[in-house]
Short mmCIF file of C-alpha atoms and ligand atoms in Angstrom, two decimals:
data_model
loop_
_atom_site.label_atom_id
_atom_site.label_comp_id
_atom_site.label_asym_id
_atom_site.label_seq_id
_atom_site.Cartn_x
_atom_site.Cartn_y
_atom_site.Cartn_z
CA MET A 19 97.63 83.39 74.94
CA THR A 20 97.66 87.34 74.73
CA GLU A 21 96.33 89.53 71.75
CA GLU A 22 99.52 91.16 69.60
CA ILE A 23 97.34 94.04 68.28
CA ASP A 24 97.77 97.15 69.42
CA PHE A 25 93.57 98.24 70.28
CA ALA A 26 94.59 102.06 71.32
CA ASN A 27 96.39 102.63 67.52
CA ALA A 28 95.21 100.28 65.33
CA ARG A 29 91.88 100.63 64.17
CA HIS A 30 89.73 97.38 66.15
CA PRO A 31 89.61 94.02 63.98
CA PHE A 32 85.44 94.65 65.07
CA LEU A 33 85.50 97.70 63.59
CA ASP A 34 85.74 97.36 59.96
CA GLY A 35 83.31 99.47 58.55
CA ARG A 36 80.80 97.19 57.84
CA PRO A 37 77.38 97.65 59.06
CA LYS A 38 77.04 94.23 61.92
CA ARG A 39 74.70 91.21 61.88
CA MET A 40 72.71 89.73 64.72
CA LEU A 41 73.42 85.96 65.42
CA ILE A 42 70.09 84.07 64.86
CA GLY A 43 70.32 80.20 65.02
CA GLY A 44 74.04 80.18 64.06
CA ARG A 45 73.83 82.63 60.85
CA TRP A 46 74.38 86.50 61.20
CA GLU A 47 71.09 88.46 59.79
CA ALA A 48 70.32 91.71 59.10
CA ALA A 49 66.61 93.05 61.06
CA ALA A 50 63.90 91.88 58.78
CA SER A 51 62.92 95.28 58.14
CA GLY A 52 67.12 96.05 56.75
CA LYS A 53 66.65 99.11 59.28
CA THR A 54 70.22 99.59 61.19
CA PHE A 55 71.19 101.86 64.19
CA GLU A 56 74.21 103.67 64.83
CA THR A 57 76.52 102.81 67.56
CA ARG A 58 79.28 105.71 68.77
CA ASN A 59 82.13 106.37 70.89
CA PRO A 60 81.10 108.43 73.58
CA ALA A 61 84.03 109.90 74.05
CA THR A 62 84.93 111.71 70.06
CA GLY A 63 81.35 110.94 69.23
CA GLY A 64 82.56 109.10 66.22
CA LEU A 65 80.69 106.50 64.55
CA LEU A 66 82.08 102.56 65.33
CA ALA A 67 78.92 100.35 63.52
CA LEU A 68 75.92 100.08 61.96
CA VAL A 69 74.07 97.79 64.12
CA PRO A 70 70.74 95.58 63.09
CA GLU A 71 67.53 97.17 64.56
CA GLY A 72 66.02 94.05 65.03
CA GLU A 73 61.75 94.42 66.04
CA ALA A 74 59.72 92.02 67.00
CA GLU A 75 59.31 89.72 63.83
CA ASP A 76 63.54 89.10 64.22
CA VAL A 77 62.52 87.67 68.52
CA ASP A 78 60.29 85.97 67.16
CA ARG A 79 63.22 83.85 64.61
CA ALA A 80 65.46 83.87 67.77
CA VAL A 81 63.03 82.62 69.16
CA ALA A 82 61.71 79.99 67.14
CA ALA A 83 65.78 79.11 66.87
CA ALA A 84 66.10 79.29 70.51
CA ARG A 85 63.34 76.53 70.68
CA ALA A 86 64.24 74.72 68.10
CA ALA A 87 67.44 74.54 69.78
CA PHE A 88 66.90 73.60 73.69
CA GLU A 89 64.83 70.50 71.77
CA GLY A 90 67.05 68.97 68.96
CA PRO A 91 70.82 67.45 70.33
CA TRP A 92 71.29 70.52 72.45
CA ARG A 93 69.25 69.01 74.92
CA ARG A 94 70.80 65.45 74.72
CA MET A 95 74.23 66.65 74.75
CA LYS A 96 75.94 65.27 78.32
CA PRO A 97 76.57 67.71 81.21
CA ASP A 98 79.69 67.02 81.09
CA GLU A 99 79.96 67.99 77.44
CA ARG A 100 78.69 71.59 78.26
CA GLN A 101 80.63 71.40 80.79
CA ALA A 102 83.75 71.18 77.84
CA LEU A 103 82.46 73.56 75.53
CA MET A 104 82.74 76.37 78.31
CA HIS A 105 86.03 76.13 79.72
CA LYS A 106 87.04 76.33 76.08
CA LEU A 107 84.37 79.57 75.47
CA ALA A 108 86.60 80.35 78.18
CA ASP A 109 89.94 79.31 76.89
CA LEU A 110 88.20 81.92 73.91
CA ILE A 111 87.61 84.76 75.74
CA ASP A 112 90.50 84.59 78.41
CA ALA A 113 92.83 84.69 74.36
CA HIS A 114 90.33 87.51 73.10
CA TYR A 115 90.17 89.13 76.36
CA ASP A 116 92.32 91.92 75.28
CA GLU A 117 89.99 92.59 72.10
CA LEU A 118 86.84 92.12 73.74
CA ALA A 119 88.04 94.77 76.90
CA TRP A 120 88.73 97.40 73.86
CA LEU A 121 85.52 96.65 72.60
CA ASP A 122 83.60 97.47 75.39
CA THR A 123 85.91 100.52 76.12
CA LEU A 124 85.28 102.25 72.70
CA ASP A 125 81.48 101.10 72.45
CA MET A 126 81.05 102.66 76.09
CA GLY A 127 83.24 104.71 76.93
CA SER A 128 85.03 102.92 80.59
CA PRO A 129 88.43 103.14 80.35
CA ILE A 130 90.29 100.13 79.32
CA ARG A 131 91.76 100.07 83.21
CA HIS A 132 89.31 99.16 84.14
CA THR A 133 87.78 96.77 81.36
CA ARG A 134 90.94 94.95 81.02
CA GLY A 135 90.60 94.88 85.06
CA SER A 136 87.78 92.43 85.24
CA ARG A 137 89.65 89.39 82.82
CA ARG A 138 90.12 87.32 85.74
CA HIS A 139 86.78 87.02 86.97
CA LEU A 140 85.23 87.00 83.82
CA VAL A 141 87.18 84.09 82.11
CA GLY A 142 86.25 82.25 86.04
CA LEU A 143 83.38 83.25 85.62
CA MET A 144 82.81 81.04 82.45
CA ARG A 145 84.58 78.16 84.17
CA TYR A 146 82.87 78.49 87.66
CA PHE A 147 79.90 77.75 86.10
CA ALA A 148 81.49 74.87 83.81
CA GLY A 149 82.09 73.06 86.75
CA GLN A 150 78.86 73.80 87.92
CA ALA A 151 77.22 71.80 85.00
CA THR A 152 78.60 68.57 85.92
CA ALA A 153 76.76 69.44 90.16
CA ILE A 154 73.10 69.69 89.08
CA TYR A 155 71.62 67.94 91.52
CA GLY A 156 67.34 66.88 93.26
CA GLN A 157 67.33 65.00 96.26
CA THR A 158 65.13 62.19 97.40
CA ALA A 159 62.80 62.39 99.87
CA ASP A 160 61.52 60.41 102.76
CA THR A 161 58.04 60.60 102.40
CA SER A 162 54.95 59.48 105.08
CA LEU A 163 52.79 57.83 103.01
CA ASN A 164 51.69 54.03 103.34
CA GLY A 165 53.64 51.56 101.29
CA ASN A 166 56.55 51.97 99.55
CA MET A 167 57.06 55.34 97.49
CA PHE A 168 60.41 57.02 95.62
CA ALA A 169 59.75 60.09 96.23
CA ALA A 170 62.67 62.42 94.52
CA THR A 171 62.91 66.16 92.09
CA LEU A 172 64.78 66.52 88.69
CA LYS A 173 66.31 69.74 87.86
CA GLU A 174 65.52 70.33 84.45
CA PRO A 175 66.21 73.51 82.32
CA VAL A 176 63.41 76.24 82.22
CA GLY A 177 64.11 76.31 78.17
CA VAL A 178 64.83 79.10 76.78
CA VAL A 179 65.98 82.37 78.09
CA GLY A 180 65.52 86.17 77.26
CA SER A 181 68.62 87.81 78.89
CA ILE A 182 68.49 92.14 78.68
CA ILE A 183 71.31 94.10 79.14
CA PRO A 184 72.78 97.03 79.91
CA TRP A 185 75.30 99.42 78.17
CA ASN A 186 77.15 99.72 81.27
CA GLY A 187 79.41 96.20 80.64
CA PRO A 188 78.47 95.08 78.03
CA LEU A 189 80.79 92.29 77.97
CA TRP A 190 80.72 91.44 81.77
CA ALA A 191 75.94 91.12 81.38
CA THR A 192 76.70 88.63 78.47
CA VAL A 193 79.22 86.41 80.13
CA PHE A 194 76.80 86.69 83.54
CA LYS A 195 73.77 85.58 81.37
CA VAL A 196 75.71 83.30 78.89
CA ALA A 197 77.31 80.64 81.39
CA PRO A 198 74.23 79.96 83.48
CA VAL A 199 72.20 79.61 80.31
CA LEU A 200 75.62 76.54 78.88
CA ALA A 201 75.34 75.00 82.60
CA THR A 202 71.77 74.54 82.61
CA GLY A 203 71.48 73.18 79.26
CA CYS A 204 68.79 76.23 78.86
CA THR A 205 68.60 78.61 75.00
CA LEU A 206 69.14 82.27 75.17
CA VAL A 207 67.90 84.81 72.68
CA LEU A 208 70.39 88.24 74.01
CA LYS A 209 69.14 91.76 73.56
CA PRO A 210 72.03 94.07 74.20
CA ALA A 211 71.69 97.82 74.84
CA GLU A 212 70.98 100.13 72.34
CA ASP A 213 74.07 102.50 73.23
CA ALA A 214 76.46 99.07 73.46
CA PRO A 215 75.89 97.01 70.94
CA LEU A 216 78.94 95.53 69.73
CA THR A 217 80.71 93.16 72.41
CA PRO A 218 77.83 90.58 72.58
CA LEU A 219 78.39 90.03 68.90
CA ARG A 220 81.97 89.32 69.24
CA PHE A 221 81.42 87.71 72.17
CA ALA A 222 78.72 85.84 69.82
CA GLU A 223 81.24 84.85 67.09
CA LEU A 224 83.86 83.70 70.23
CA ALA A 225 80.61 81.44 71.63
CA LEU A 226 80.64 79.70 68.02
CA ALA A 227 83.69 79.43 67.83
CA ALA A 228 84.03 77.06 70.64
CA GLY A 229 81.92 75.18 68.84
CA VAL A 230 78.18 76.16 71.22
CA PRO A 231 75.63 74.74 68.82
CA PRO A 232 73.57 76.89 66.04
CA GLY A 233 70.72 78.38 67.75
CA VAL A 234 71.71 77.96 71.35
CA ILE A 235 72.85 81.48 71.92
CA ASN A 236 70.98 84.29 68.97
CA VAL A 237 71.87 87.88 69.84
CA VAL A 238 68.98 90.09 68.49
CA THR A 239 70.69 93.86 68.75
CA GLY A 240 67.56 96.67 68.66
CA PHE A 241 66.13 98.75 71.00
CA GLY A 242 63.99 98.61 74.35
CA ARG A 243 61.38 99.19 72.89
CA GLY A 244 61.34 97.22 69.88
CA ALA A 245 63.38 93.71 70.27
CA GLY A 246 63.35 94.42 74.16
CA ALA A 247 59.97 94.66 74.47
CA ALA A 248 59.43 92.31 72.23
CA LEU A 249 61.19 89.30 73.75
CA ALA A 250 59.66 90.32 77.23
CA ALA A 251 56.38 89.57 76.14
CA HIS A 252 56.84 86.58 74.21
CA PRO A 253 55.23 83.65 74.99
CA GLY A 254 57.28 81.60 73.52
CA VAL A 255 59.83 83.05 76.61
CA ASP A 256 60.61 80.68 79.37
CA LYS A 257 61.93 83.26 81.67
CA ILE A 258 63.45 86.32 81.02
CA SER A 259 66.74 87.46 83.07
CA PHE A 260 67.18 91.93 82.79
CA THR A 261 69.39 93.54 84.22
CA GLY A 262 68.97 97.61 83.67
CA SER A 263 66.98 100.26 85.07
CA VAL A 264 63.98 100.13 87.73
CA GLY A 265 61.06 101.96 86.00
CA THR A 266 61.90 99.28 82.34
CA GLY A 267 62.45 96.13 85.63
CA GLN A 268 58.75 97.25 86.25
CA GLU A 269 58.09 96.80 81.94
CA ILE A 270 59.27 93.76 82.32
CA VAL A 271 57.36 92.14 85.07
CA ARG A 272 54.18 93.99 83.38
CA ALA A 273 55.25 92.56 80.01
CA SER A 274 55.59 88.83 81.42
CA ALA A 275 52.74 88.79 82.42
CA GLY A 276 50.75 87.42 79.13
CA ASN A 277 52.04 83.83 79.68
CA LEU A 278 53.26 84.17 83.38
CA LYS A 279 57.76 84.20 82.20
CA ARG A 280 60.13 83.26 85.75
CA LEU A 281 62.08 86.79 85.94
CA SER A 282 65.04 87.71 86.93
CA LEU A 283 65.35 90.91 87.94
CA GLU A 284 68.76 93.11 88.89
CA LEU A 285 67.65 96.83 89.53
CA GLY A 286 69.08 99.65 90.71
CA GLY A 287 70.56 101.33 93.93
CA LYS A 288 71.18 103.25 96.26
CA SER A 289 73.29 101.70 98.16
CA PRO A 290 74.54 103.30 101.49
CA HIS A 291 78.17 103.21 102.07
CA ILE A 292 79.07 103.86 106.23
CA VAL A 293 81.97 105.16 107.74
CA PHE A 294 82.37 104.98 111.37
CA ASP A 295 84.52 107.47 113.01
CA ASP A 296 86.71 103.80 114.37
CA ALA A 297 87.32 102.77 111.20
CA ASP A 298 90.95 102.85 109.44
CA ILE A 299 89.93 106.86 107.66
CA ALA A 300 93.24 106.51 105.14
CA ARG A 301 90.93 103.47 103.56
CA ALA A 302 87.75 104.35 103.81
CA ALA A 303 87.12 107.83 102.48
CA PRO A 304 89.55 106.85 99.94
CA ALA A 305 87.08 103.71 99.04
CA ALA A 306 83.72 105.63 99.28
CA ALA A 307 85.19 108.20 96.88
CA ILE A 308 85.79 105.27 94.41
CA GLY A 309 82.71 103.60 95.81
CA VAL A 310 80.30 106.04 93.49
CA PHE A 311 83.26 107.30 90.77
CA ALA A 312 84.05 103.98 89.78
CA ASN A 313 83.41 103.70 85.91
CA ALA A 314 81.62 107.18 86.33
CA GLY A 315 79.33 106.17 89.12
CA GLN A 316 77.89 103.77 85.89
CA ILE A 317 77.51 101.04 88.19
CA CYS A 318 74.16 99.82 90.28
CA SER A 319 76.27 99.20 92.74
CA ALA A 320 77.07 102.70 93.42
CA GLY A 321 77.63 103.62 96.94
CA THR A 322 76.44 106.88 96.52
CA ARG A 323 75.39 107.38 100.01
CA VAL A 324 77.86 107.48 101.52
CA PHE A 325 77.07 108.17 105.59
CA VAL A 326 80.52 109.28 108.31
CA GLN A 327 79.62 109.75 111.58
CA ARG A 328 79.96 113.16 112.92
CA GLY A 329 83.72 113.22 114.65
CA VAL A 330 85.56 111.97 111.24
CA TYR A 331 83.32 113.91 109.01
CA ASP A 332 84.66 116.84 107.37
CA GLU A 333 87.82 114.25 107.29
CA VAL A 334 86.77 112.61 104.69
CA VAL A 335 84.71 115.04 102.86
CA GLU A 336 87.29 116.36 102.20
CA THR A 337 89.54 113.10 101.53
CA MET A 338 86.45 111.86 98.87
CA ALA A 339 86.33 115.69 96.82
CA LYS A 340 90.22 115.57 97.09
CA VAL A 341 90.27 111.93 95.75
CA GLY A 342 87.37 113.18 93.25
CA ALA A 343 89.53 115.52 92.46
CA GLY A 344 92.60 113.80 90.96
CA LEU A 345 91.03 111.40 89.22
CA ARG A 346 91.98 111.99 86.15
CA VAL A 347 88.96 111.98 83.31
CA GLY A 348 89.70 111.32 79.54
CA ALA A 349 88.71 109.17 76.84
CA GLY A 350 88.73 105.19 77.94
CA THR A 351 90.98 104.37 74.98
CA ASP A 352 93.48 106.77 76.77
CA PRO A 353 95.27 103.67 79.12
CA ALA A 354 96.01 106.91 82.27
CA SER A 355 92.48 107.08 82.24
CA ASP A 356 90.51 106.75 86.57
CA ILE A 357 87.20 107.67 85.25
CA GLY A 358 86.11 108.13 81.17
CA PRO A 359 82.70 110.03 79.63
CA LEU A 360 78.77 109.16 80.98
CA VAL A 361 77.81 106.78 78.07
CA SER A 362 75.29 109.75 75.86
CA PRO A 363 74.75 112.98 75.70
CA ARG A 364 71.03 111.90 77.34
CA GLN A 365 72.90 110.53 80.55
CA LEU A 366 75.45 113.16 80.26
CA GLU A 367 71.68 115.50 80.65
CA ARG A 368 70.12 113.58 83.42
CA VAL A 369 73.42 113.82 85.69
CA LEU A 370 73.72 117.28 85.85
CA GLY A 371 69.90 117.73 86.36
CA TYR A 372 69.78 115.89 89.18
CA VAL A 373 73.45 117.97 90.08
CA GLY A 374 70.94 120.92 89.82
CA SER A 375 68.18 119.79 92.48
CA ALA A 376 71.10 119.39 94.73
CA ARG A 377 71.83 122.76 94.61
CA ASP A 378 67.90 123.58 95.19
CA GLU A 379 67.76 121.74 97.38
CA GLY A 380 70.44 123.26 99.86
CA ALA A 381 73.06 120.66 99.48
CA ARG A 382 77.07 121.66 100.10
CA LEU A 383 78.55 121.09 96.61
CA VAL A 384 82.41 120.32 97.79
CA SER A 385 83.50 119.50 94.16
CA GLY A 386 83.51 119.37 90.83
CA GLY A 387 79.45 119.49 89.56
CA GLU A 388 79.54 120.27 85.96
CA ARG A 389 80.45 119.38 82.73
CA LEU A 390 84.08 119.36 81.44
CA GLY A 391 84.68 120.97 78.21
CA GLY A 392 88.41 122.05 76.62
CA PRO A 393 90.08 120.37 74.09
CA ALA A 394 90.88 117.26 75.71
CA HIS A 395 86.76 116.67 76.58
CA ALA A 396 84.12 118.76 73.65
CA ALA A 397 83.50 116.24 72.13
CA GLY A 398 82.45 113.65 74.79
CA HIS A 399 80.10 113.55 77.57
CA PHE A 400 82.59 113.84 80.42
CA MET A 401 81.55 114.60 83.64
CA ALA A 402 83.72 115.83 86.96
CA PRO A 403 83.80 113.66 90.51
CA THR A 404 80.98 115.09 92.48
CA VAL A 405 81.17 115.19 95.88
CA PHE A 406 77.40 117.09 97.88
CA ALA A 407 77.71 117.36 101.79
CA ASP A 408 75.26 117.98 104.26
CA VAL A 409 72.70 116.25 102.10
CA ARG A 410 70.04 115.18 103.45
CA ASP A 411 67.01 111.93 103.32
CA PRO A 412 64.23 113.91 101.42
CA MET A 413 66.26 115.18 98.52
CA ARG A 414 66.58 113.61 95.21
CA ILE A 415 69.73 113.02 95.64
CA ALA A 416 69.30 111.05 98.16
CA ARG A 417 67.08 109.09 97.19
CA GLU A 418 66.98 108.53 93.19
CA GLU A 419 69.36 106.10 91.65
CA ILE A 420 71.94 108.85 89.27
CA PHE A 421 74.17 106.75 87.57
CA GLY A 422 76.31 109.17 86.85
CA PRO A 423 79.63 110.88 89.26
CA VAL A 424 77.68 112.21 91.86
CA ALA A 425 78.58 111.75 95.86
CA SER A 426 75.90 112.35 98.78
CA VAL A 427 77.21 113.29 101.70
CA MET A 428 76.00 112.57 105.44
CA PRO A 429 76.80 113.06 108.60
CA PHE A 430 75.21 110.78 111.29
CA ASP A 431 75.41 110.28 114.76
CA ASP A 432 74.95 106.50 116.12
CA LEU A 433 74.06 102.71 114.73
CA ASP A 434 70.60 103.05 115.54
CA GLU A 435 69.87 105.76 113.68
CA VAL A 436 72.66 104.96 110.53
CA VAL A 437 70.28 101.32 110.29
CA ARG A 438 67.31 103.42 110.38
CA ARG A 439 68.32 105.93 107.43
CA ALA A 440 69.97 103.59 105.75
CA ASN A 441 67.31 100.88 105.31
CA ASP A 442 64.96 104.09 104.11
CA SER A 443 65.06 103.64 101.11
CA PRO A 444 63.14 101.56 97.78
CA PHE A 445 66.41 100.33 96.30
CA GLY A 446 68.42 97.15 98.76
CA LEU A 447 71.07 96.56 95.81
CA GLY A 448 74.83 97.17 97.93
CA ALA A 449 76.21 98.79 101.15
CA GLY A 450 79.11 98.94 102.53
CA VAL A 451 80.29 99.32 106.08
CA TRP A 452 83.82 100.64 107.69
CA THR A 453 84.57 99.83 111.55
CA ARG A 454 87.02 98.24 113.28
CA ASP A 455 84.82 96.35 116.29
CA VAL A 456 84.29 93.30 114.42
CA GLY A 457 80.75 92.98 116.79
CA ARG A 458 79.09 96.43 115.27
CA ALA A 459 80.89 94.95 111.52
CA HIS A 460 78.23 91.86 112.54
CA SER A 461 75.11 92.90 113.86
CA ILE A 462 75.00 96.11 111.13
CA ALA A 463 75.66 93.40 108.47
CA LYS A 464 72.23 91.98 109.89
CA ARG A 465 70.58 94.50 110.00
CA LEU A 466 71.18 96.07 106.87
CA GLN A 467 68.27 95.87 103.99
CA ALA A 468 70.68 95.28 101.22
CA GLY A 469 72.03 92.23 98.82
CA SER A 470 75.28 92.54 99.78
CA VAL A 471 77.12 93.84 102.38
CA TRP A 472 80.07 94.84 102.49
CA VAL A 473 82.68 95.02 104.93
CA ASN A 474 85.89 97.37 105.24
CA CYS A 475 85.82 96.47 101.42
CA TYR A 476 83.41 97.62 98.92
CA ASN A 477 81.93 96.05 95.75
CA GLN A 478 84.10 93.28 96.30
CA MET A 479 83.34 90.40 93.76
CA ASP A 480 83.96 86.83 92.84
CA PRO A 481 82.20 84.18 91.03
CA SER A 482 81.76 82.32 94.41
CA MET A 483 78.79 84.05 95.28
CA PRO A 484 75.67 85.25 94.55
CA PHE A 485 75.26 88.91 93.49
CA GLY A 486 71.89 90.90 93.37
CA GLY A 487 69.17 93.07 95.37
CA VAL A 488 65.84 92.94 97.56
CA LYS A 489 63.41 95.45 97.50
CA MET A 490 62.93 98.10 94.15
CA SER A 491 67.28 96.21 93.33
CA GLY A 492 65.09 93.05 91.72
CA TYR A 493 64.97 89.56 93.28
CA GLY A 494 67.25 87.32 91.28
CA ARG A 495 70.75 86.38 92.67
CA GLU A 496 73.24 86.38 89.83
CA SER A 497 76.78 84.30 90.56
CA GLY A 498 77.57 82.30 93.17
CA ALA A 499 76.43 78.41 93.49
CA GLN A 500 73.17 79.04 94.33
CA GLN A 501 72.40 80.80 90.79
CA LEU A 502 71.81 77.71 88.75
CA ASP A 503 68.29 76.78 89.86
CA GLU A 504 66.87 80.62 88.59
CA TYR A 505 67.50 78.84 85.48
CA LEU A 506 65.70 75.02 86.06
CA ASN A 507 62.67 73.60 86.96
CA VAL A 508 62.28 71.26 90.03
CA LYS A 509 59.92 68.57 89.21
CA GLY A 510 58.56 66.11 91.66
CA LEU A 511 58.73 62.47 90.94
CA TRP A 512 56.75 59.98 92.20
CA ILE A 513 57.18 56.33 91.97
CA GLN A 514 54.70 54.06 93.98
CA HIS A 515 56.93 50.26 94.00
CA ASP A 516 54.89 48.39 96.08
P1 LIG B 609 68.91 103.19 80.06
O1 LIG B 609 67.48 103.77 80.97
O2 LIG B 609 69.76 103.25 81.06
O3 LIG B 609 68.67 102.48 78.73
P2 LIG B 609 67.17 100.25 80.18
O4 LIG B 609 67.11 99.86 82.05
O5 LIG B 609 66.19 101.01 79.76
O6 LIG B 609 68.07 101.58 80.73
O7 LIG B 609 68.19 99.01 79.79
C1 LIG B 609 68.11 98.53 79.91
C2 LIG B 609 68.08 97.18 78.97
O8 LIG B 609 66.87 97.60 78.91
C3 LIG B 609 68.47 97.96 77.78
O9 LIG B 609 68.38 96.96 76.32
C4 LIG B 609 67.28 98.20 76.52
O10 LIG B 609 67.17 98.38 74.98
C5 LIG B 609 66.33 97.83 77.71
N1 LIG B 609 64.53 97.70 77.80
C6 LIG B 609 64.41 99.32 77.56
N2 LIG B 609 63.49 99.66 77.75
C7 LIG B 609 62.58 98.48 77.96
C8 LIG B 609 61.29 97.83 77.44
N3 LIG B 609 60.01 98.46 77.58
N4 LIG B 609 61.36 96.27 77.37
C9 LIG B 609 62.26 95.42 77.86
N5 LIG B 609 63.32 95.99 77.05
C10 LIG B 609 63.73 97.24 77.56
MG1 LIG B 610 78.14 103.15 71.81
#
C-alpha cells in the first residue's frame, strides 16, 4: 500500500496550520505553561508548525502516565500480543512511509531520496523486534550448593524508559527507541529534538492507531534544558536511552545519578575511513566521499578522518573532491538533491568555524569550504561538500566532531602507523577499511577501537546487527540480537526443593 498524496506539491496533511499537541497518557495535550516553540524548514526558513514547549511539569505527567501504563494491563499482555501489535505498527509505518519521510525532509532538511531510502530498514527493524518479543529467555544454572537447588534467571522489563533523540534522523531514531520498548514490555517517554519534533508526533499517532495502549508511548516535545533535563533527572524513570552529542551525554550521566538510572548512550564520533593502496580505488574513493557527505555530514558515524596510503593519496583526494563537487546540494524536497541544508543557522556557523580553524592550522582546502549562496540556496543553511587534504592529527578538524560535510584527508605509510593514528581519538563509533588483502582486513578489524568496522563498504546497517560505540562514543548497543538486554533486568531465582 502506498500513499496517494503528492507531498512535494500538496501541503503535508500533518501541517494543517494548527499548533501541535504532545501525547501524554493517550491524550493530545498542550504544555501546562501553554508555551509553544516554532519548528522551521531549514531549506527555506519557512514556519512548519508551533509545538508545545514541554517542561518539568509535563515530564512529570508523562512519567506518571508511563508508570501507570507499566503497572496496568500492558504488564499482563502476552509476548505474542505485543508482537502482533508491533507488526500492526510496522504495517502502518509501511503504509504511511512516504508521509513520514516527507515530514523528516521538511523538518530537518534531509533529501527525500535519503529519507525515503530507509523504508526497508525501519519497517524491518520494527518487525525484527516484534520477532524478539517472543524470544526473551532466562537461563538455568547448575549450582555447586548442597541439596536440591533450582537456580534460574528471569528477564524482566526495566520499567519506564526515557528516550532523548537528536534531529539528524527523527524517524530513524524514533523507530530505534520505540521497538525495543514494545518488545520488552517497557513504557516510554520520548523527547524529540527541538529542531525536528514533527515526525515523532506523527509516529505517535500511528502507534495509537495500531492499538498501543494509552501511556505506553508518551511524547513530550520541548528543549533540552527544559524537558530533556527534567526527563534525565526524573526519579520515576528507570532508564535513559540517549542519542546525541558527547557534552549532552555527559550532562545526562550526571543528571541520572540521583536514582542511578540505567543508561545507554549513542554519542558522537570522529570515525576513521582507511584506504590501503591495494584497494579497489574506483569504489573506495567515492565511498570515502559519501561516507562524509551523506546527510550533509550530519551522521554520527560519518567517516570524517580519511586515511589514505601514500601511493594512492593524490588520486583519492582528487576523486573525493570531484565526487563532492558533483553532488547536488539543494532543498530536500527536490528529488534531484543529493544533500540538503544543515539543520540550523547555528549548525552552519559551527561548521564554517571549523573550516576557518582548518585554514588557520594549515590544512589544504581542495574543494568546497563555503556556504552556498545564490537564488536556490539563499534562504537555507546550505554548505558545499568540503575536502581538506594534508590534515595533521592534532588539528581540530581531525579531532573534534564537526557534524557537517567536511572531510579531513591524511596520508599514511603502513598498517601499524594507521592503526595507532586511527585509534588516537577520544571516540570509537565506526571505522572503514578498504583493502583486497583478506588477512589484513581481519587483523585490522580486530585492532580498530570502534563499535562497527566496515570493510570494503561503509555505514552498513541491518536490524540483525548491533550499532553503538566504545570510548566517548558511548555505551550500549541499538539494533541486533543483544539489544533487548538493555531494556531488561535480570532476576536470580533460587528455589530450594529438598
Ligand atoms: P545538538 O547540540 O546538536 O542539539 P544535543 O546532543 O544537545 O545535540 O541534542 C540531542 C537531544 O538532547 C535533543 O533532543 C536535545 O533537546 C536534548 N538535550 C540537550 N541538552 C540536554 C540536557 N541537558 N539534558 C537532556 N537532554 C538534552
Ligand atoms: Mg525543523
